[in-house]
Amino acid sequence: MIIAVLFNSDDPKFGGYYGPPIRDRIFATGVLQSSNRHMKVKYGDVLIYSRARTYQDYERIAEATYFGTTWSRVKEERIRGSYMRETIWAWIIQNVTHQIAEDLDNALSSESSYLGLHAVYYSYPQHLALYRNSMPEYCRIIGNVCVLPYSMGNEDEIDESEAEHLLTLGFTKVDWEDRGAHGTIFDDYDTLEHFQQVRDVQAIFARGLPEGDYEAEELVMNRPRFRRHLQALY
């Protein structure tokens, strides 16, 4: 599944500088590196302010974003207390299991800035707009290997100091890759219609799989398995 891991970026200890310290806290848990799964990470501020004209707009969008989901470990009171006062910073991690999410939640529970995590569905308009289409890709994680992106041949984006720092956070190797048109205006797979179709396919498979929706999501996200399953059906 995809999860959003939420933090209060206005926690006083950050002093306005929060992205790298939050990165360090997440990787210091060792949960992602030890999972031995191929995961993708996006991160950024949850930009509800820019989409709301009134407090009522803000509250409606925030409630749909943080609480309109099927699986959650969010700290409800603290999140609602942040409305119009504090900015929430999120890590969006793709291809995690429920157990990885639970382990990460437990490992971060003592962190004062941590606001919990929840499942993300890009077939939800708020999740698509605020999580997928408004946040840059940070990295891919393949066990203890971290792969950092640069876009469409622009090698000037490579930050060697970032790679060196990641080697101190439980990674044994850091690579770079050209992410091409993914996440740019040339990306054709960023629409609500596309992800609603994906969700519809998951729902069809969920009816015939032992673990239902969770196993269907795993199947569709793991595309070689998805193709093999289709071949077995037909």
mmCIF file of N, CA, C and O in Angstrom, residues 15 51 53 66 71 79 85 89 176 196-197 203:
data_model
loop_
_atom_site.group_PDB
_atom_site.id
_atom_site.type_symbol
_atom_site.label_atom_id
_atom_site.label_comp_id
_atom_site.label_asym_id
_atom_site.label_seq_id
_atom_site.Cartn_x
_atom_site.Cartn_y
_atom_site.Cartn_z
ATOM 1 N N GLY A 15 13.153 24.860 14.381
ATOM 2 C CA GLY A 15 13.523 26.243 14.084
ATOM 3 C C GLY A 15 13.333 26.608 12.627
ATOM 4 O O GLY A 15 14.091 27.418 12.075
ATOM 5 N N ARG A 51 -5.181 25.817 -1.526
ATOM 6 C CA ARG A 51 -6.389 25.316 -2.178
ATOM 7 C C ARG A 51 -7.662 25.712 -1.440
ATOM 8 O O ARG A 51 -8.748 25.305 -1.831
ATOM 9 N N ARG A 53 -10.099 28.811 0.183
ATOM 10 C CA ARG A 53 -10.412 30.240 0.228
ATOM 11 C C ARG A 53 -10.936 30.684 1.579
ATOM 12 O O ARG A 53 -10.858 31.862 1.925
ATOM 13 N N TYR A 66 -6.824 13.754 5.632
ATOM 14 C CA TYR A 66 -6.238 13.022 6.749
ATOM 15 C C TYR A 66 -7.140 11.923 7.321
ATOM 16 O O TYR A 66 -6.639 10.971 7.919
ATOM 17 N N TRP A 71 -7.582 3.073 6.355
ATOM 18 C CA TRP A 71 -6.640 2.548 7.358
ATOM 19 C C TRP A 71 -5.802 3.697 7.873
ATOM 20 O O TRP A 71 -5.234 4.462 7.096
ATOM 21 N N ILE A 79 -3.612 16.544 14.903
ATOM 22 C CA ILE A 79 -3.754 17.020 13.526
ATOM 23 C C ILE A 79 -4.815 18.105 13.444
ATOM 24 O O ILE A 79 -4.605 19.166 12.833
ATOM 25 N N ARG A 85 -2.881 26.705 11.670
ATOM 26 C CA ARG A 85 -1.860 27.186 12.605
ATOM 27 C C ARG A 85 -0.475 26.656 12.266
ATOM 28 O O ARG A 85 0.528 27.343 12.449
ATOM 29 N N TRP A 89 4.167 18.337 7.225
ATOM 30 C CA TRP A 89 5.135 17.805 6.254
ATOM 31 C C TRP A 89 4.914 16.306 6.143
ATOM 32 O O TRP A 89 4.734 15.630 7.154
ATOM 33 N N TRP A 176 22.325 7.167 -8.496
ATOM 34 C CA TRP A 176 21.530 8.228 -9.106
ATOM 35 C C TRP A 176 20.866 7.692 -10.364
ATOM 36 O O TRP A 176 21.407 6.807 -11.026
ATOM 37 N N GLN A 196 -8.622 6.078 -10.716
ATOM 38 C CA GLN A 196 -9.917 5.457 -10.463
ATOM 39 C C GLN A 196 -10.037 4.143 -11.229
ATOM 40 O O GLN A 196 -10.605 3.162 -10.722
ATOM 41 N N GLN A 197 -9.478 4.092 -12.447
ATOM 42 C CA GLN A 197 -9.469 2.852 -13.213
ATOM 43 C C GLN A 197 -8.616 1.792 -12.500
ATOM 44 O O GLN A 197 -8.998 0.615 -12.435
ATOM 45 N N ALA A 203 -10.530 -3.544 -7.158
ATOM 46 C CA ALA A 203 -11.780 -4.003 -6.546
ATOM 47 C C ALA A 203 -12.244 -5.314 -7.168
ATOM 48 O O ALA A 203 -12.771 -6.196 -6.470
#
